[in-house]
mmCIF file of C-alpha atoms in Angstrom:
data_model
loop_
_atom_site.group_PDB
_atom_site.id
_atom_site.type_symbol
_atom_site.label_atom_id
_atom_site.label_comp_id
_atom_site.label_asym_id
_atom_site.label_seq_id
_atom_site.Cartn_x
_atom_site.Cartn_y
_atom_site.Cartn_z
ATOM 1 C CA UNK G 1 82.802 -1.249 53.730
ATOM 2 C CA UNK G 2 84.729 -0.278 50.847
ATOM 3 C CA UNK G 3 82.890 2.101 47.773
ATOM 4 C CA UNK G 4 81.842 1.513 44.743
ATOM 5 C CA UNK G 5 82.222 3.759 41.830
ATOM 6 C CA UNK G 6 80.933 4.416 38.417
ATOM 7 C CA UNK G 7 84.025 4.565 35.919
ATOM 8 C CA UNK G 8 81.983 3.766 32.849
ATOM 9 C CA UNK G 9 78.869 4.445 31.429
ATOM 10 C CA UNK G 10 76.986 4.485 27.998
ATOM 11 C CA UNK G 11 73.395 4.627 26.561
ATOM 12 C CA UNK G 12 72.472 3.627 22.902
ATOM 13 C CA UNK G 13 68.892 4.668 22.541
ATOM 14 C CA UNK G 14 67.547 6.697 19.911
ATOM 15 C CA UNK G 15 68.476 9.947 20.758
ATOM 16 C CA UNK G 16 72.045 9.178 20.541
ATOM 17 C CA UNK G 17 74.593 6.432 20.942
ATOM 18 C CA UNK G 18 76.335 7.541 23.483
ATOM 19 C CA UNK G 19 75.687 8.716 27.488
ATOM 20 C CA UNK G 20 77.450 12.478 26.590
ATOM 21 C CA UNK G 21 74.783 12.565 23.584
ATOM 22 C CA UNK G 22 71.629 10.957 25.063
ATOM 23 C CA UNK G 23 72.081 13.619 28.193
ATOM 24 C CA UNK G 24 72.485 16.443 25.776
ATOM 25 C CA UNK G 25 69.820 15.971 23.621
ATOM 26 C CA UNK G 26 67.595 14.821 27.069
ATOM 27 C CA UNK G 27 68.660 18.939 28.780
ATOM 28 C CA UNK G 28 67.947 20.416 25.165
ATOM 29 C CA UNK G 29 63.917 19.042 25.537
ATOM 30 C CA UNK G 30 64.434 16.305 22.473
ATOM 31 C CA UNK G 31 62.368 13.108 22.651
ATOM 32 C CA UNK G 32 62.889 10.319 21.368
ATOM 33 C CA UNK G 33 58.985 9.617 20.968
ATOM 34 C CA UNK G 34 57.685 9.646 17.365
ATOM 35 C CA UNK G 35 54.166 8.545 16.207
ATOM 36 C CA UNK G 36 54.948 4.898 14.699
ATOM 37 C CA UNK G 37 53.197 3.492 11.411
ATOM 38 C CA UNK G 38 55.073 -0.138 11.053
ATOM 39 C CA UNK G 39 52.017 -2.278 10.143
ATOM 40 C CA UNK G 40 54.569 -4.856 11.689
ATOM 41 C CA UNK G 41 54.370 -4.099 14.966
ATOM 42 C CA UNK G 42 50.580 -2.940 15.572
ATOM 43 C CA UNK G 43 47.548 -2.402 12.720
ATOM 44 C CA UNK G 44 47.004 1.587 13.774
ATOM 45 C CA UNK G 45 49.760 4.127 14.285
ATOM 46 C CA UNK G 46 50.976 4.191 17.568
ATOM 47 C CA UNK G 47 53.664 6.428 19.740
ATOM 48 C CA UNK G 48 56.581 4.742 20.671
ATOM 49 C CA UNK G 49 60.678 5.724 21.325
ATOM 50 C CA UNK G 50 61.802 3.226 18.130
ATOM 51 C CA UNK G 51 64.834 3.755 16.636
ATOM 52 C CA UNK G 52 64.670 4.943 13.292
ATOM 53 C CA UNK G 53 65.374 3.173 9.848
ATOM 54 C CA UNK G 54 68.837 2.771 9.533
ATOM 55 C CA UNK G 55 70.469 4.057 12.941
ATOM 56 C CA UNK G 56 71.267 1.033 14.542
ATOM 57 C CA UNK G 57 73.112 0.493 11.537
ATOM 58 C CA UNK G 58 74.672 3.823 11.335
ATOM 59 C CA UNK G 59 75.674 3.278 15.256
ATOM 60 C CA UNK G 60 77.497 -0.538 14.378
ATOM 61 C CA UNK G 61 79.507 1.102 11.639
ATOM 62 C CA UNK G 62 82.755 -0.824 12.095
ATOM 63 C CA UNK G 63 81.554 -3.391 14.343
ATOM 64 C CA UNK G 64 81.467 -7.042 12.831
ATOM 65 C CA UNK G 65 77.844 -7.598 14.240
ATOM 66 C CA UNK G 66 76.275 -9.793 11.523
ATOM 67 C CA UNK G 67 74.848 -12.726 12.924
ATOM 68 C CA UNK G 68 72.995 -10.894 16.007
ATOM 69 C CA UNK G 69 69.481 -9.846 16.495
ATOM 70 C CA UNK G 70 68.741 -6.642 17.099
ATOM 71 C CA UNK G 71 68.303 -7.014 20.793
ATOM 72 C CA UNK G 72 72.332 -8.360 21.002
ATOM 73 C CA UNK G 73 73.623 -5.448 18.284
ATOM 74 C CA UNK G 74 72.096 -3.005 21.476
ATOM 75 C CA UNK G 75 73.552 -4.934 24.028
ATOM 76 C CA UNK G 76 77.226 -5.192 22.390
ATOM 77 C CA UNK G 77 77.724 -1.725 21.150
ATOM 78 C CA UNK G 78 76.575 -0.251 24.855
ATOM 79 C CA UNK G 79 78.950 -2.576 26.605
ATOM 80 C CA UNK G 80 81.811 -1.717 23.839
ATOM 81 C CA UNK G 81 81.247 2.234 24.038
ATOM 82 C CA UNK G 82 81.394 1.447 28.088
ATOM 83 C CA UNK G 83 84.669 -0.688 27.719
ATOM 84 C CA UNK G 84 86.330 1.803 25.402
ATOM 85 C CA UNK G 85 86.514 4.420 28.543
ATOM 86 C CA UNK G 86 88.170 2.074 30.654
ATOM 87 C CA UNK G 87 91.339 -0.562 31.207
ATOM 88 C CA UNK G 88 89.678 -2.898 32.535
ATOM 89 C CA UNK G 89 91.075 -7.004 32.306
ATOM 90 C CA UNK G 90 87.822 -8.217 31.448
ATOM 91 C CA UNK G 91 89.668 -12.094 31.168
ATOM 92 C CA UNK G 92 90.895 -12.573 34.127
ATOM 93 C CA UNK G 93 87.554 -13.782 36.278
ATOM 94 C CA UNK G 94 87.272 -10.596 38.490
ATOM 95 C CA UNK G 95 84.794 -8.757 36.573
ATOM 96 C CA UNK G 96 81.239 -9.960 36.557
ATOM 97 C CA UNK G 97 79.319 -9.344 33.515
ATOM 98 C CA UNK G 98 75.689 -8.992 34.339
ATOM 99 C CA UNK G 99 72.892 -8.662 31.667
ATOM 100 C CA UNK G 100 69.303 -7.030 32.647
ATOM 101 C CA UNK G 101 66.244 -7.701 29.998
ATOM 102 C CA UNK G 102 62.108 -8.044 30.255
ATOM 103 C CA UNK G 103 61.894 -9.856 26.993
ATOM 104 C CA UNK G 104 65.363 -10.459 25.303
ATOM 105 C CA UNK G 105 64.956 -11.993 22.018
ATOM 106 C CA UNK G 106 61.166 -12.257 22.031
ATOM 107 C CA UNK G 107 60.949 -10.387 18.887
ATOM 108 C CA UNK G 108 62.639 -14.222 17.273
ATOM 109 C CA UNK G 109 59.229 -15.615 18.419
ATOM 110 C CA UNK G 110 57.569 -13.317 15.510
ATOM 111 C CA UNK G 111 59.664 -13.340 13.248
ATOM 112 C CA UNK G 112 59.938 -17.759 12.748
ATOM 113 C CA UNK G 113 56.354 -18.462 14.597
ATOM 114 C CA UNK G 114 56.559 -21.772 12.676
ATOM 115 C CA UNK G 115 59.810 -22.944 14.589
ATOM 116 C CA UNK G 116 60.566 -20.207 17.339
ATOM 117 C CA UNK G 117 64.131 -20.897 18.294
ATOM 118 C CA UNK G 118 63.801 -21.060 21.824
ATOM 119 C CA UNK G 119 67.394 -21.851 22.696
ATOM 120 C CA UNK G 120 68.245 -18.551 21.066
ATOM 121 C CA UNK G 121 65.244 -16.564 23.113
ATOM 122 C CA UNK G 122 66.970 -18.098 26.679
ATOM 123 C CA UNK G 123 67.846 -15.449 28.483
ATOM 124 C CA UNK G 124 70.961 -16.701 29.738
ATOM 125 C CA UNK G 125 71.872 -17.979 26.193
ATOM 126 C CA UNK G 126 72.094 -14.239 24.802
ATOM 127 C CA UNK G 127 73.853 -13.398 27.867
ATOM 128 C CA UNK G 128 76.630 -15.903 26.930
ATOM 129 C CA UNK G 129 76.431 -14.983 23.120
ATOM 130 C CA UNK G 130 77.156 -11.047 23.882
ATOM 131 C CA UNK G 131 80.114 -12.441 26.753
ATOM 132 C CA UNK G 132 81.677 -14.613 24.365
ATOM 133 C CA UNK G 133 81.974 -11.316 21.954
ATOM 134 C CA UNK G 134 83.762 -9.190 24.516
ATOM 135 C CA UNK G 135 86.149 -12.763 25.984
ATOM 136 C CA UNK G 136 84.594 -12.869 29.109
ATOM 137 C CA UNK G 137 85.474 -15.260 31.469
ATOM 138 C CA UNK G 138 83.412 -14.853 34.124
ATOM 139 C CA UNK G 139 79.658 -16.625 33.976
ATOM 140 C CA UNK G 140 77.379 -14.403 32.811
ATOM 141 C CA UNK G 141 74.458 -13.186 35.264
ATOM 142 C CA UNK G 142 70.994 -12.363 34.045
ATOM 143 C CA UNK G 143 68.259 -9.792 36.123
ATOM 144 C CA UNK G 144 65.014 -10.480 34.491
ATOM 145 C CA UNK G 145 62.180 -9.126 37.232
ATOM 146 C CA UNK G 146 59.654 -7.427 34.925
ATOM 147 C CA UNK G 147 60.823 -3.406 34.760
ATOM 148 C CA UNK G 148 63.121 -2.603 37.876
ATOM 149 C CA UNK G 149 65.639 -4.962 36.258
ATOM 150 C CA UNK G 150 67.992 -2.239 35.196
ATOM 151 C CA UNK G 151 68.153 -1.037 38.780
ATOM 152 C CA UNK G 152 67.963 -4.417 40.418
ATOM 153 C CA UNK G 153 71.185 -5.218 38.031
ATOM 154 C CA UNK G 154 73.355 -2.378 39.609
ATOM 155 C CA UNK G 155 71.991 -3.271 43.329
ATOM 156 C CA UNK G 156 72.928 -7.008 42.381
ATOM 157 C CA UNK G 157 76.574 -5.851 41.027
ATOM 158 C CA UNK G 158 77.123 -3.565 44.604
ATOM 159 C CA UNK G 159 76.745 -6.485 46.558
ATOM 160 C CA UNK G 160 78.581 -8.743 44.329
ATOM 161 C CA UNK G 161 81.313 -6.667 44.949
ATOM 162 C CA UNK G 162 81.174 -5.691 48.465
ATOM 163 C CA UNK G 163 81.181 -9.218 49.561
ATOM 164 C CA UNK G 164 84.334 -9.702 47.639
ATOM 165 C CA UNK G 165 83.249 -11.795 44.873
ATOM 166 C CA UNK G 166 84.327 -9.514 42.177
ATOM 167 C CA UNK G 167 86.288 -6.296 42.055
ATOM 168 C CA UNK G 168 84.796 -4.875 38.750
ATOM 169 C CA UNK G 169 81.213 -5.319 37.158
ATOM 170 C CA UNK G 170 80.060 -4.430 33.404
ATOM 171 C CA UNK G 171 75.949 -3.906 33.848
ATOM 172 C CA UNK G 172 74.104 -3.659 30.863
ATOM 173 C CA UNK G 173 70.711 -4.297 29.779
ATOM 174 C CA UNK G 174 68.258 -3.652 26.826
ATOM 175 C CA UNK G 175 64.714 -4.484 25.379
ATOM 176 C CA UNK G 176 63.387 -3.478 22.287
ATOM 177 C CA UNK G 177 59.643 -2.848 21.056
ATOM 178 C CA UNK G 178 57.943 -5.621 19.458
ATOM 179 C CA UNK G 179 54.630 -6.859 18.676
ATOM 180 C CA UNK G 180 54.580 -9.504 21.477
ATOM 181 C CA UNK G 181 55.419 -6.534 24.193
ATOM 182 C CA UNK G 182 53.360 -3.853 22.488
ATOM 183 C CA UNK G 183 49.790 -6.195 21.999
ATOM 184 C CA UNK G 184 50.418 -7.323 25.633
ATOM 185 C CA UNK G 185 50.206 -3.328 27.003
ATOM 186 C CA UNK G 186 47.446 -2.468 24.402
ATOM 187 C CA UNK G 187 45.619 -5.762 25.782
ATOM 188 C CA UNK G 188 45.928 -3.822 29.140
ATOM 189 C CA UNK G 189 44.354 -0.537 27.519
ATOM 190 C CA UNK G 190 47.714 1.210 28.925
ATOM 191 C CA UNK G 191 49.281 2.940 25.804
ATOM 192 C CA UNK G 192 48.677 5.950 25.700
ATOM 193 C CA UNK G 193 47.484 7.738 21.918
ATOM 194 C CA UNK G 194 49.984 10.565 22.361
ATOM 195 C CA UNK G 195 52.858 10.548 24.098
ATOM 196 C CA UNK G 196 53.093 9.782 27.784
ATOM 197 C CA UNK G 197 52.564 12.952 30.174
ATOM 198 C CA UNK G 198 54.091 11.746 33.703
ATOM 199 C CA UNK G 199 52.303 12.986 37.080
ATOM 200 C CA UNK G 200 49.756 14.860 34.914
ATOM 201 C CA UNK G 201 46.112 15.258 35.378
ATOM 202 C CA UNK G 202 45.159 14.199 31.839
ATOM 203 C CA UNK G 203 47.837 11.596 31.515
ATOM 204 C CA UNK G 204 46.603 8.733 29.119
ATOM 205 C CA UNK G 205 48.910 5.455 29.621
ATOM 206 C CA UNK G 206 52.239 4.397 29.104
ATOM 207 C CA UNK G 207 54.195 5.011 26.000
ATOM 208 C CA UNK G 208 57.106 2.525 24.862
ATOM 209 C CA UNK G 209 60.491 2.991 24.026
ATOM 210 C CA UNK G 210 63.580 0.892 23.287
ATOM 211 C CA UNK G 211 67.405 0.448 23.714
ATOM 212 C CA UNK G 212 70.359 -0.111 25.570
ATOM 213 C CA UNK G 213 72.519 0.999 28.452
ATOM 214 C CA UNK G 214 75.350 0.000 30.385
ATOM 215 C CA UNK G 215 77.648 0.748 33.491
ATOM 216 C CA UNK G 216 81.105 -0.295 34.721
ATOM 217 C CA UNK G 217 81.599 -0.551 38.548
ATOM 218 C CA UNK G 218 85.090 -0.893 40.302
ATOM 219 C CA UNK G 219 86.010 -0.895 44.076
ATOM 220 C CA UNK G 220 89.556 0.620 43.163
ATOM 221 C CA UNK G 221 89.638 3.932 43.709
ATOM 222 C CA UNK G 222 92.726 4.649 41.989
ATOM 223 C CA UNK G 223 90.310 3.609 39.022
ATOM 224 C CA UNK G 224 87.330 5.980 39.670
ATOM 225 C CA UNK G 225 88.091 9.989 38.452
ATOM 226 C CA UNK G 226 87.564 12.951 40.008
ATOM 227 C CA UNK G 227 84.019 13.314 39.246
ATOM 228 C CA UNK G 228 82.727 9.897 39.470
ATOM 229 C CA UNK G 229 79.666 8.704 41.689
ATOM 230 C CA UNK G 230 79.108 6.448 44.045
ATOM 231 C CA UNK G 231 76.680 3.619 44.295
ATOM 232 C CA UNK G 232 75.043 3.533 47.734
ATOM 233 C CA UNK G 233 72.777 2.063 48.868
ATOM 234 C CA UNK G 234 70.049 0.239 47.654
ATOM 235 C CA UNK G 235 66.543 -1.955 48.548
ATOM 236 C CA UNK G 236 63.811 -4.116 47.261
ATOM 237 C CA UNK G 237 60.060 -4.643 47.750
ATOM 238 C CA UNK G 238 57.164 -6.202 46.596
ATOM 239 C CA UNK G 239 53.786 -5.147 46.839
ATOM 240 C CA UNK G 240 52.265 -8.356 47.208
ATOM 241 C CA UNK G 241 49.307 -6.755 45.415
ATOM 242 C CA UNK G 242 48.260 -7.833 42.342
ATOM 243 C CA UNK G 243 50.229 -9.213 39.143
ATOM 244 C CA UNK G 244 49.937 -6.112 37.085
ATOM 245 C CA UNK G 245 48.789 -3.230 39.190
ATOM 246 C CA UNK G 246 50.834 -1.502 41.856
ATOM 247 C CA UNK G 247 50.332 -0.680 45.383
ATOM 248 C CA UNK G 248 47.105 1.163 46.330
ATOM 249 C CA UNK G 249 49.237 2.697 49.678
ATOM 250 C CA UNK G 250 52.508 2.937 48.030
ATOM 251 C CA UNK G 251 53.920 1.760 51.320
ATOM 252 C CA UNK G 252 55.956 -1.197 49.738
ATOM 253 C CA UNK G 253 58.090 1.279 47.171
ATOM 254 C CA UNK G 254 57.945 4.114 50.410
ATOM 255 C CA UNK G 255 59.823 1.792 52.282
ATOM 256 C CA UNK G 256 62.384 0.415 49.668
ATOM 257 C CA UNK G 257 62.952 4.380 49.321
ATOM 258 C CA UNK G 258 63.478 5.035 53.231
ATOM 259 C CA UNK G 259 65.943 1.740 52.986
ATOM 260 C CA UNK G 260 67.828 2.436 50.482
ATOM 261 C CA UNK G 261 68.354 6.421 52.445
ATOM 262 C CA UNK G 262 68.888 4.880 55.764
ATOM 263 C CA UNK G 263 71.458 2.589 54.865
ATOM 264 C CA UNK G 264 73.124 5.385 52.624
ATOM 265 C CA UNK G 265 73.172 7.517 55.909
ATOM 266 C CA UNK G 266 70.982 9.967 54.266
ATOM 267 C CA UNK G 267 67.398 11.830 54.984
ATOM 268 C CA UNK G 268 65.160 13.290 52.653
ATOM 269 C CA UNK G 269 66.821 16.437 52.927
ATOM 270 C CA UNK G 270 69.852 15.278 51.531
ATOM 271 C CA UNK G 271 68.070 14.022 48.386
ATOM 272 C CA UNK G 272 68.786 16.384 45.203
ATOM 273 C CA UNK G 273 66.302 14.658 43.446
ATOM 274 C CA UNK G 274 63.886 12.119 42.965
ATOM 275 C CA UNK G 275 64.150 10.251 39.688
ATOM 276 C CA UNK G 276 60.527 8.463 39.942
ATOM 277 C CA UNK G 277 59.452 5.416 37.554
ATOM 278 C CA UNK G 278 56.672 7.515 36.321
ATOM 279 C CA UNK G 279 55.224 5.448 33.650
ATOM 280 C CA UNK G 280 52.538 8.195 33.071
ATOM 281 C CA UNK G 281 49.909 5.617 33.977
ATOM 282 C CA UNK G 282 46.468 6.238 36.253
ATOM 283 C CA UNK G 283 47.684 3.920 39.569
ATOM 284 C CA UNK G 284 51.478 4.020 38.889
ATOM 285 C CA UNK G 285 51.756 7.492 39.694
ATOM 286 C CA UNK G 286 49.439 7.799 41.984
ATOM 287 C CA UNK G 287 51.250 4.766 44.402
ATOM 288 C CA UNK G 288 54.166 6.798 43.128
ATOM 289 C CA UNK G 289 53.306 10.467 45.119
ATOM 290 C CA UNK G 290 51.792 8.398 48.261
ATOM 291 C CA UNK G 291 55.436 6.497 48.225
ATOM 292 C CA UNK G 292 57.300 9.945 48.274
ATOM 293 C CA UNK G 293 55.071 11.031 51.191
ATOM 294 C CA UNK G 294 55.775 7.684 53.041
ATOM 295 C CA UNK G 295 59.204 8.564 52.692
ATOM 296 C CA UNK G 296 59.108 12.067 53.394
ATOM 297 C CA UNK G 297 60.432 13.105 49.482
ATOM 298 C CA UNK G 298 57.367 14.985 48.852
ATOM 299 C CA UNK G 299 59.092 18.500 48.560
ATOM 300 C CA UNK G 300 62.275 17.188 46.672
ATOM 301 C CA UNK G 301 62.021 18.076 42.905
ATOM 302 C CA UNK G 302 60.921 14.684 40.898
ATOM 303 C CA UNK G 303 61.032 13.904 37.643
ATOM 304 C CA UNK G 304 60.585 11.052 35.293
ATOM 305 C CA UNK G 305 62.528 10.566 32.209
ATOM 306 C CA UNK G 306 59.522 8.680 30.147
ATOM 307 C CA UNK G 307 58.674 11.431 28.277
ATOM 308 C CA UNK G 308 62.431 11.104 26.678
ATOM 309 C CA UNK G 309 62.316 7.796 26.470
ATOM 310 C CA UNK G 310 59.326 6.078 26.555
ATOM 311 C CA UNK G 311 59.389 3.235 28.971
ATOM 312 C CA UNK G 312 62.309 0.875 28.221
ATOM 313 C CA UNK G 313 61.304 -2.228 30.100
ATOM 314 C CA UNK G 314 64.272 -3.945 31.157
ATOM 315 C CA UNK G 315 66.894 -0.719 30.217
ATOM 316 C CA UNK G 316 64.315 1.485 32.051
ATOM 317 C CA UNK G 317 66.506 1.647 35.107
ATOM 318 C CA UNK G 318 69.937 1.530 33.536
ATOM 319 C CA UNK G 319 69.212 4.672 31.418
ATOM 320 C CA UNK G 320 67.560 6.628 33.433
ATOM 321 C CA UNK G 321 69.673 5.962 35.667
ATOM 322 C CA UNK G 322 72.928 7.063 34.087
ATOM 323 C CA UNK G 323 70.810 10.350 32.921
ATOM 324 C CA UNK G 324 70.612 11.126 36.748
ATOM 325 C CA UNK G 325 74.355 10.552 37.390
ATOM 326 C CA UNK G 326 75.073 12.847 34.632
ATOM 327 C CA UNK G 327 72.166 15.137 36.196
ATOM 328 C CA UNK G 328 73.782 14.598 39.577
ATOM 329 C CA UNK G 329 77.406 15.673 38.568
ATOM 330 C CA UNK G 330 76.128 18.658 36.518
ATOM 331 C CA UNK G 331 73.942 19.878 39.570
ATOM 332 C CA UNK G 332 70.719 19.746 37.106
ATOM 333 C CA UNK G 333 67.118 19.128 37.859
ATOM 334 C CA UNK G 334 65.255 17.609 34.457
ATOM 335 C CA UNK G 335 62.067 18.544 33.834
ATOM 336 C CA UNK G 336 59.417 16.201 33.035
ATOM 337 C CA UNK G 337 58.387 16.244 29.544
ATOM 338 C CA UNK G 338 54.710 15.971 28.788
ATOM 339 C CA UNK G 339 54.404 17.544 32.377
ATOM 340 C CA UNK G 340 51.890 20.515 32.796
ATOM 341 C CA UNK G 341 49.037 19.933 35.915
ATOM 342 C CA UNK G 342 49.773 17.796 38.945
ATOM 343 C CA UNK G 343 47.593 14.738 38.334
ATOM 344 C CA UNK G 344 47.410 12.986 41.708
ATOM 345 C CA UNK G 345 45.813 13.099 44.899
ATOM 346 C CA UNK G 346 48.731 14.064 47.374
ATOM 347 C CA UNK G 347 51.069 16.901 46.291
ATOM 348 C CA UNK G 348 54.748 16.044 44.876
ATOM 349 C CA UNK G 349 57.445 18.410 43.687
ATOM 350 C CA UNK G 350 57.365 17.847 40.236
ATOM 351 C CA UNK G 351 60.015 19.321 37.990
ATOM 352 C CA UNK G 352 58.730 20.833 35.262
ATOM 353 C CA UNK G 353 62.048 23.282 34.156
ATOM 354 C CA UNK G 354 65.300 22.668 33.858
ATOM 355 C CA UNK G 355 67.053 24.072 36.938
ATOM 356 C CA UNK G 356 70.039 24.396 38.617
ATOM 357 C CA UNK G 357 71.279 23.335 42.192
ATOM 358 C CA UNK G 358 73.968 22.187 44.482
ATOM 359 C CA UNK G 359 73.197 18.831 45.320
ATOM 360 C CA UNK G 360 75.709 15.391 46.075
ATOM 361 C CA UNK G 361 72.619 12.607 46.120
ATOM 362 C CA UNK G 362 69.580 11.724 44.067
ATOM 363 C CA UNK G 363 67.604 8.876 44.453
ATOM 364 C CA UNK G 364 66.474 6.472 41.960
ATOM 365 C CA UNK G 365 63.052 4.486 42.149
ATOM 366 C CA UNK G 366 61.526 1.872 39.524
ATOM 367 C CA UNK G 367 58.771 -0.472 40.055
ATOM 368 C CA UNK G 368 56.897 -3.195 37.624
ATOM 369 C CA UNK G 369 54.358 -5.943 37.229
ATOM 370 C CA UNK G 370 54.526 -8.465 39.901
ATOM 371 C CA UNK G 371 54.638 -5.911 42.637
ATOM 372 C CA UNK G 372 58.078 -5.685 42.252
ATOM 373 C CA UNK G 373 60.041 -1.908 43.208
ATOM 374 C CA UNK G 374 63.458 -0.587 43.695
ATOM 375 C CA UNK G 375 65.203 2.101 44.879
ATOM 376 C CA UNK G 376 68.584 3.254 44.964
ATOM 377 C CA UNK G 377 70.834 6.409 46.391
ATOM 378 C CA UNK G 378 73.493 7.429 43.870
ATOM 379 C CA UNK G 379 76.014 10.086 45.314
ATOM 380 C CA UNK G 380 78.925 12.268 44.105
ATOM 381 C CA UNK G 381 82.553 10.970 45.304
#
C-alpha cells in the first residue's frame, strides 16, 4: 500500500494565521484563552479562545471575502494559506476537497431568528460555497460527527486515497463560538469559569475556542519534502454509552488507539507522544487515562493542546493535529497548559514542560458526544 504524506498544512486560529505562527506562539506558553465580555454571546463574562476585534479582518487583507460569514472567511483563508505551499491542479477531479464542521453556519440562526436561512446553514451548501471559491471540481465531502470530525476528515481522506479514488486531498475544517454552541455547554454545567486545566485534579469544565485548519495529502512522493509526515494508520469507535458522556471503561477509545498502532506496525513503545482530546472535563479525562492503560500508553508523555486553544469542536482534531506534526518533526513534547496535579484515578504521563526527544511517531486521539472516538498514528517519512 502506497503512503500518504502531508505536503501542506495551515491553522488560522487566534494565535496566529498561519501553522509556523500558531506552533510558535503554542512552544512560547501563549494562549489563545481570554476572559470574554460580548453580551452577544452569553449575559456573564465567560473564557473562551475568540478571535479578537478586528483580526479576522487583519488576516483577509487582500482576499475578496465579502459576502461570507465568518465561519467560510476561516475556512477559505486556511485552505488558501495551505494551497499557496503547494502546485497542486486542484481542477482536474483528482483532488478531493473535504470539509469537517460541528455547527457550520449556526451562528446565521442568531443572527435572522425571524427567517433563519437554512439553505445557507446546510452543511454541504457551505462546503460547495468555499469549493466554488478555490474552482474545485471535485464534489465536496463533509465530516460532521460531533468533535472527532477533524480527525475523522484526515482518516476519511487516507482511505480515499489508498483505494485509488483520488491522488491528492485538501482537509479543512472550522467552527466558531456562538451563542447556540456556548448556551448548549453551559446548559450541560461544562464550562469551566477559568480556563480549562487538562488531566488536573481541580479541573473545572471545558473551555471553548474557535477557528480553522487545514491539510493537503498526496500519494506522490516526488511531491512530499524531506521532512514531511506520514499518515498511518487510523480507527474508529463508539462507546455506545450515552449521548453526551463518554465511556466509564475507556475500552472503546483504548481500542481505536491499539488499532490505529497495530495497523501502523507500531507498539506503545514506539509512540513519542500521546496527543489526548483532553477537554479538561470530570469523565472525559478520566475515560481518557483508563484508555491509555488499555492500550498500554500510560508511560508515554501526553498532552492536550486545550489549554492553547480551547476546544475547537469540529477544527479540534485538524489543529491539534498539525501542532503534533510540527511537534513530531521538531522532536518536542508540549506541555499541557493549565496542567499542575494529576487529576485522575490511574496514573498517565502527563507533560507538563516543554522537552526534547528523538521520536518518529505520535499518536493522535479525539472523542465527542455520541460516543464517538478516534485515533490516529502520524509518523516522520
Amino acid at each position: 500500500m502506497s503512503k500518504v504524506y502531508v505536503i501542506a498544512d495551515n491553522i488560522v486560529a487566534p494565535l496566529g494565521r498561519t501553522a509556523a505562527e500558531n506552533f510558535a506562539a503554542v512552544c512560547q506558553g501563549k494562549s489563545g484563552i481570554q476572559l470574554q465580555h460580548n453580551r452577544l454571546l452569553s449575559p456573564a463574562d465567560f473564557y473562551a479562545a475568540i478571535m479578537a476585534p478586528g483580526q479576522l479582518e487583519a488576516y483577509s487583507n487582500g482576499s475578496n471575502l465579502e459576502g461570507y460569514t465568518k465561519f467560510e472567511q476561516l475556512l477559505i483563508l486556511s485552505v488558501q494559506e495551505a494551497l499557496g505551499q503547494t502546485n497542486l491542479d486542484i481542477t482536474n477531479g483528482r483532488t478531493a476537497f473535504i470539509v469537517s464542521t460541528t455547527k457550520g453556519n449556526i451562528e446565521l440562526l442568531e443572527q435572522q431568528p425571524a427567517q433563519p436561512p437554512l439553505g445557507e446553514m446546510e452543511l454541504f451548501a457551505t462546503a460547495k460555497k468555499v469549493a466554488a471559491y478555490f474552482n474545485f471540481t471535485a464534489a465536496p465531502l463533509v465530516v460532521s460527527n460531533a468533535c472527532i470530525s477533524g480527525l475523522l476528515a484526515i482518516l476519511t481522506a487516507k482511505r480515499l486515497i489508498t483505494a485509488g479514488l483520488y491522488d491528492h486531498a485538501v482537509v479543512t475544517g472550522a467552527d466558531v463560538v456562538t451563542q447556540f454552541v456556548l448556551s448548549g455547554f453551559q446548559s450541560f454545567q461544562a464550562v469551566s469559569n477559568e480556563p480549562c486545566r487538562p488531566f488536573d485534579a481541580a479541573r473545572k469544565g471545558v473551555t471553548l475556542g474557535e477557528g480553522a485548519a487545514t491539510v493537503i495529502l498526496t500519494n506522490q512522493p516526488s511531491l512530499a519534502p524531506a521532512n514531511a509526515v506520514v499518515v498511518n494508520a487510523g480507527s474508529v469507535s463508539n462507546d455506545a454509552n450515552h449521548i453526551s458522556g463518554p465511556s466509564r471503561t475507556g475500552a472503546e477509545l483504548g481500542m481505536a488507539m491499539r488499532h490505529a498502532m497495530l495497523n501502523s506496525g507500531l507498539t506503545p513503545a514506539d509512540i513519542g507522544f500521546v496527543s489526548a482530546h483532553g477537554t479538561a472535563t470530570l469523565y472525559n479525562d478520566e475515560m481518557e487515562a483508563k484508555a491509555l492503560h488499555l492500550a498500554g500508553l500510560q508511560d508515554r508523555p501526553v498532552n492536550s493542546f486545550k489549554g492553547y486553544y480551547g476546544h475547537t469542536l469540529g477544527a479540534a482534531g485538524l489543529i491539534e493535529a498539525i501542532i503534533g506534526m510540527h511537534a513530531l518533526q521538531q522532536q518536542t513534547v508540549i506541555p499541557t497548559l493549565g496542567f499542575e496535579q494529576l487529576g485522575v484515578s490511574l496514573p498517565v504521563n502527563v507533560s507538563s514542560t516543554l522537552t526534547r526527544q528523538p521520536m518518529q511517531h505520535y499518536l493522535k486521539t479525539v472523542s465527542g458526544f455520541g460516543g464517538c472516538n478516534a485515533a490516529m498514528v502520524f509518523s516522520k517519512k
